[in-house]
Short mmCIF file of C-alpha atoms in Angstrom, two decimals:
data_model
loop_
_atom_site.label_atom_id
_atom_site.label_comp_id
_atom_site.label_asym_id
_atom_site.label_seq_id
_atom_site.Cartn_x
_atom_site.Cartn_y
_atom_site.Cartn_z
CA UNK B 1 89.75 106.87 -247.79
CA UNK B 2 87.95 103.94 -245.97
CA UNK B 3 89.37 100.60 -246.14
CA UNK B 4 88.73 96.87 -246.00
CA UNK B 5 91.00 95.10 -243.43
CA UNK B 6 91.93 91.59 -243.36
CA UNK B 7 94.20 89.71 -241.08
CA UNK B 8 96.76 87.86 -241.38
CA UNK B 9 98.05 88.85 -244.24
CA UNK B 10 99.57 85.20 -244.78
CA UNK B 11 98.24 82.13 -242.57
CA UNK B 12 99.62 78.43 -243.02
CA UNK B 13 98.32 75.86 -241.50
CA UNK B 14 98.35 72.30 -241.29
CA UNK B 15 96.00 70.32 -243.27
CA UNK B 16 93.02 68.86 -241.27
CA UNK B 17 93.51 72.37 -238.65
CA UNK B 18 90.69 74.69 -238.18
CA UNK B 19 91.56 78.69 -239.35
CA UNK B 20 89.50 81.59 -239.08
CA UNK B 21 90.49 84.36 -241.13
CA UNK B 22 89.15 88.24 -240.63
CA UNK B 23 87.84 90.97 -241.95
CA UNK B 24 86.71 94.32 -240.67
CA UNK B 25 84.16 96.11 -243.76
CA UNK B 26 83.53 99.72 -243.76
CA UNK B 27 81.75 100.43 -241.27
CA UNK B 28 78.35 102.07 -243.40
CA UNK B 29 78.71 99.15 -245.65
CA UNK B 30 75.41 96.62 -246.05
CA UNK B 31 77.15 94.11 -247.97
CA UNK B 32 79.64 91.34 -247.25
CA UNK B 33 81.70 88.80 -249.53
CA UNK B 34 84.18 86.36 -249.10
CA UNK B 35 86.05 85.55 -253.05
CA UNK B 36 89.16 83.67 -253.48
CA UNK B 37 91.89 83.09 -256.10
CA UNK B 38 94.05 79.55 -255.91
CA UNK B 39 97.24 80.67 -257.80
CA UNK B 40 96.94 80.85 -261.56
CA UNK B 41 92.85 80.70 -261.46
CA UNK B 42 90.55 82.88 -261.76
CA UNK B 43 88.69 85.06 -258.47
CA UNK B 44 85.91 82.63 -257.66
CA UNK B 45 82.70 83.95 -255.17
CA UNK B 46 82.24 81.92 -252.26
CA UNK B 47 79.58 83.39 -250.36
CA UNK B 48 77.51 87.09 -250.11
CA UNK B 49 76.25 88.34 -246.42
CA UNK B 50 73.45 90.93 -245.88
CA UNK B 51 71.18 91.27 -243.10
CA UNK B 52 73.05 89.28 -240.56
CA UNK B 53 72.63 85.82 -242.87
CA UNK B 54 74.16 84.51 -246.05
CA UNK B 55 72.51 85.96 -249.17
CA UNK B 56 73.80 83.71 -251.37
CA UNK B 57 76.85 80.83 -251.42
CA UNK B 58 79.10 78.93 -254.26
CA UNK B 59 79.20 75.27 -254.69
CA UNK B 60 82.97 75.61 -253.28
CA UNK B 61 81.02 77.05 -249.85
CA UNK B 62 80.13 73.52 -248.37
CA UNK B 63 79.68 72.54 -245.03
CA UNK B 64 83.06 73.28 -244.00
CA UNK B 65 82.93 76.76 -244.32
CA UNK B 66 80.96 79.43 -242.62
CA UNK B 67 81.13 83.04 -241.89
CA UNK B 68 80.43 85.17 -239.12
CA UNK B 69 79.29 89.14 -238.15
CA UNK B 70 79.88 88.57 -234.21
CA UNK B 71 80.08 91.87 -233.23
CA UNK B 72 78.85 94.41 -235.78
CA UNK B 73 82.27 95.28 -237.14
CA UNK B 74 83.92 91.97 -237.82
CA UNK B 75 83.36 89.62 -240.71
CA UNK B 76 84.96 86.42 -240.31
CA UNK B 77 85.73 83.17 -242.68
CA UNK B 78 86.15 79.89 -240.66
CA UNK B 79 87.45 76.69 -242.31
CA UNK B 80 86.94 74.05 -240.12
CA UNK B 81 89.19 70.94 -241.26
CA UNK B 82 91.06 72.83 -244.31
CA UNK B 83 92.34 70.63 -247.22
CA UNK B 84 95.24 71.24 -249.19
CA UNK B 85 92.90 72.69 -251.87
CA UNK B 86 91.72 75.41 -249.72
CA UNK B 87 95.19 77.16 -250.04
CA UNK B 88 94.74 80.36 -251.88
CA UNK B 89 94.69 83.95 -251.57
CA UNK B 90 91.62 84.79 -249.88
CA UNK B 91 89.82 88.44 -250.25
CA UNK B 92 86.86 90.14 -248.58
CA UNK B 93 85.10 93.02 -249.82
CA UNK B 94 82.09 95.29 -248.80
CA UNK B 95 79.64 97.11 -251.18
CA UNK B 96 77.02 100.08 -250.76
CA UNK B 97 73.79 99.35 -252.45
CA UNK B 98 74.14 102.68 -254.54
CA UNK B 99 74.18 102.38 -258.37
CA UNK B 100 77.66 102.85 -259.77
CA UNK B 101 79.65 101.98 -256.62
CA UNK B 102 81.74 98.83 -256.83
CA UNK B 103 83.05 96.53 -254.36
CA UNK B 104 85.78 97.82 -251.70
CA UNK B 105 88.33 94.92 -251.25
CA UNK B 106 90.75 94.13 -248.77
CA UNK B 107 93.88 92.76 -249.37
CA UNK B 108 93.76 89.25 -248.76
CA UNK B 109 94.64 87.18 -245.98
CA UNK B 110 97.28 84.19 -248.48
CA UNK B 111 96.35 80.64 -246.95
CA UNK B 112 98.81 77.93 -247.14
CA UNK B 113 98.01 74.62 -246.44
CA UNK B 114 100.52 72.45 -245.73
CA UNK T 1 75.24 79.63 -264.42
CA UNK T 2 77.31 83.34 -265.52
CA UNK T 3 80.23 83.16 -267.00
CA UNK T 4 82.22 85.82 -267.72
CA UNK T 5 85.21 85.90 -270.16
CA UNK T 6 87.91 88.46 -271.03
CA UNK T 7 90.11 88.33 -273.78
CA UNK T 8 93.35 89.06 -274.25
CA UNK T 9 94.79 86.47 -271.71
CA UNK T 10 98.06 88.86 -271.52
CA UNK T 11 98.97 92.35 -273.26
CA UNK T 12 102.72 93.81 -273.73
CA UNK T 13 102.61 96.94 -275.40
CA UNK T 14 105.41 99.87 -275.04
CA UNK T 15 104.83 103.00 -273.44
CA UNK T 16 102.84 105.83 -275.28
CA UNK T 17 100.82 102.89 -276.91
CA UNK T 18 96.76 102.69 -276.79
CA UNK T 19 95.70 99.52 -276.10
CA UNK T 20 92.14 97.72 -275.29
CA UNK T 21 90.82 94.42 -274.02
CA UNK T 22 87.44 93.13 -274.15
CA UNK T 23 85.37 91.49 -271.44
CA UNK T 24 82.26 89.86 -272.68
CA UNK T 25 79.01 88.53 -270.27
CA UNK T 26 75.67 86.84 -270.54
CA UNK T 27 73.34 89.65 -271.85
CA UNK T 28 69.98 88.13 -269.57
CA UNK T 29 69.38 89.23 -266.29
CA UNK T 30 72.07 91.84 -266.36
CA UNK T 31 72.41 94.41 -263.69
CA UNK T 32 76.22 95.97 -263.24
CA UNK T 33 79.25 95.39 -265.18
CA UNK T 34 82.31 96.48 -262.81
CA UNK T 35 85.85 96.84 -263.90
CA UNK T 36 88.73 96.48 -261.16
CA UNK T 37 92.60 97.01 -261.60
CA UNK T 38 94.43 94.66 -259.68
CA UNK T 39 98.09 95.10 -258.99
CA UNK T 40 100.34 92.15 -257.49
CA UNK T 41 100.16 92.48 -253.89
CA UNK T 42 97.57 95.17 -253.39
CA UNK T 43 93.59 94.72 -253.69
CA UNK T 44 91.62 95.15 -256.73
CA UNK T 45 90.44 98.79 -257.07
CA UNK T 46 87.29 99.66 -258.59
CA UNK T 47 87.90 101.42 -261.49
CA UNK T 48 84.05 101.83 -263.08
CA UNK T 49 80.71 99.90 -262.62
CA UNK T 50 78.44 100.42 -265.39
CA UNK T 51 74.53 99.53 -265.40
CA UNK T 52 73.27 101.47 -268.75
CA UNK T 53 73.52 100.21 -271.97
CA UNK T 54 75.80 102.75 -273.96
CA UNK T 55 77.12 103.72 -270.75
CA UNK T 56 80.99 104.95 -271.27
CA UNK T 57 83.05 106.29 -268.43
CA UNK T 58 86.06 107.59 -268.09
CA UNK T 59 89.13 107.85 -265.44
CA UNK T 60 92.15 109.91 -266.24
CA UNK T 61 93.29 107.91 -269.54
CA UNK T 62 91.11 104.97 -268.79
CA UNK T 63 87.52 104.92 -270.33
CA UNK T 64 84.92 101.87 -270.62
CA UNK T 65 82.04 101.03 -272.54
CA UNK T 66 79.16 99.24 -271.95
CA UNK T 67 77.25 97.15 -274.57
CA UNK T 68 74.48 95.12 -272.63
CA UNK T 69 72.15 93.91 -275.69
CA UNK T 70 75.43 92.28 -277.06
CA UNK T 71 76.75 91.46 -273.92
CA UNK T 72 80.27 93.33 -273.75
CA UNK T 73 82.32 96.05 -272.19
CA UNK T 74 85.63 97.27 -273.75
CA UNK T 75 88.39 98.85 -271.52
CA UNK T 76 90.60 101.36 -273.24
CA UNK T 77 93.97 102.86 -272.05
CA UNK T 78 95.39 105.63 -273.73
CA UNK T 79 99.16 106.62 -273.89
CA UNK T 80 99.90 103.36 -271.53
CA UNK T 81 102.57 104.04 -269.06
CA UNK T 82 104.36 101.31 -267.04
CA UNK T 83 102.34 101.99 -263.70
CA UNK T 84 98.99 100.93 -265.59
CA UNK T 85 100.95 97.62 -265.60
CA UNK T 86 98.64 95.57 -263.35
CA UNK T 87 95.69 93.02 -264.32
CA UNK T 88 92.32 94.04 -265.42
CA UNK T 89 89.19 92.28 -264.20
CA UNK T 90 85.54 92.66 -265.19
CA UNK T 91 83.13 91.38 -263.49
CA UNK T 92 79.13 90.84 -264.10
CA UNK T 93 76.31 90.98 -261.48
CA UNK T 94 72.80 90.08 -261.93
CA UNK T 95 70.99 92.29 -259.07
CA UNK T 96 72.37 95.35 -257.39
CA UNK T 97 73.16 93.44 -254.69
CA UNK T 98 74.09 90.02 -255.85
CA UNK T 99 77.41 88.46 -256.33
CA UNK T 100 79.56 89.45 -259.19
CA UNK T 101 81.51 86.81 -261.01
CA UNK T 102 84.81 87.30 -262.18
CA UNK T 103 86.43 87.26 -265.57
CA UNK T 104 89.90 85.67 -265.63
CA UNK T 105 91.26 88.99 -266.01
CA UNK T 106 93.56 90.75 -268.69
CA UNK T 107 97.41 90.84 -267.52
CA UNK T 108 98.85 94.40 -268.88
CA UNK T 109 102.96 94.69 -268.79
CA UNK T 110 103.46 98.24 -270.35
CA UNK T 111 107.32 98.03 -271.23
CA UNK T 112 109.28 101.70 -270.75
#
């Protein structure tokens, strides 16, 4: 059965660093997202991709973030000066636009900041 | 701004028992009401995504309904077992291809 990749599987990094974490959808797939869950809260949307641009974005998706479809099969989440509030576990996931299909997610990439 | 809630918080029942939990969601505007299982380490897997109102599916001994004039959607498990231990998130979308935002989830510990 297709799958949702992310890498790493756990990141830390020191607060103030720049990370970059990845994703590869399935491949016939139109439709990107980027959620996350800080420990003990609940899975909050950060930002939907279609078409090559963002679709829509959360209040929580501010000028530090951005995301990225460089080459077709890649779907990347940068963090350019990460806080310590940024650490969670982060997931992608990938949707067909058919009614009654739900979202494919990966298995999150766990940020640490330190 | 959507807000999705789920109720109970937590769930410990004993094996062989039925159990449900409720997710409720604004009724405007509503497209798709998904339901994911979510099981520490491992990815949420769909599990239904309903549109109709009435709608009711059904997975094994899982089945869901679908109220969208009220603005809820019950899961029910029948004859739980201790691998259905896992959380249990519902989530509501307003467009087939919009985000869908997340209910807090229902944690289910099904206790040989």
């Amino acid at each position: 059965e297709p799958e949702v990749t992310q890498t790493p599987s756990h990141q830390v990094t020191q607060m103030g660093q720049e990370v970059i974490l990845r994703c590869v959808p399935i491949s016939n797939h139109l439709y990107f997202y980027w959620y996350r869950q800080i420990l003990g809260q609940k899975v909050e949307f950060l930002v939907s991709f279609y078409n090559n641009e963002i679709s829509e974005k959360s209040e929580i998706f501010d000028d530090q973030f951005s995301v990225e479809r460089p080459d077709g099969s890649n779907f990347t989440l940068k963090i350019r000066s990460t806080k310590l509030e940024d650490s969670a576990m982060y997931f992608c996931a990938s949707s067909e636009n058919r009614a009654g299909y739900g979202y494919t997610f990966g298995s999150g990439t766990r940020l640490t900041v330190v | 701004i959507l807000n999705v809630e789920q109720s109970p918080q937590s769930l410990h029942v004993q094996e062989g028992d039925s159990t449900n939990f409720t997710c409720s969601f604004p009724s405007s505007n509503f497209y798709a009401l998904h339901w994911y299982r979510w099981e520490t380490a491992k990815s949420p897997e769909a599990l239904f995504v309903m549109t109709l109102n009435g709608d009711e599916k059904k997975k094994g001994r899982i089945s869901a309904t679908l109220n969208t004039k009220e603005g809820y959607s019950y899961l029910y498990i029948k004859g739980s077992q201790p691998e259905d231990s896992a959380t249990y998130l519902c989530a509501s979308g307003k467009t087939s291809y919009d985000k869908v935002i997340f209910g807090p989830g229902t944690s289910l510990s099904v206790i040989p």
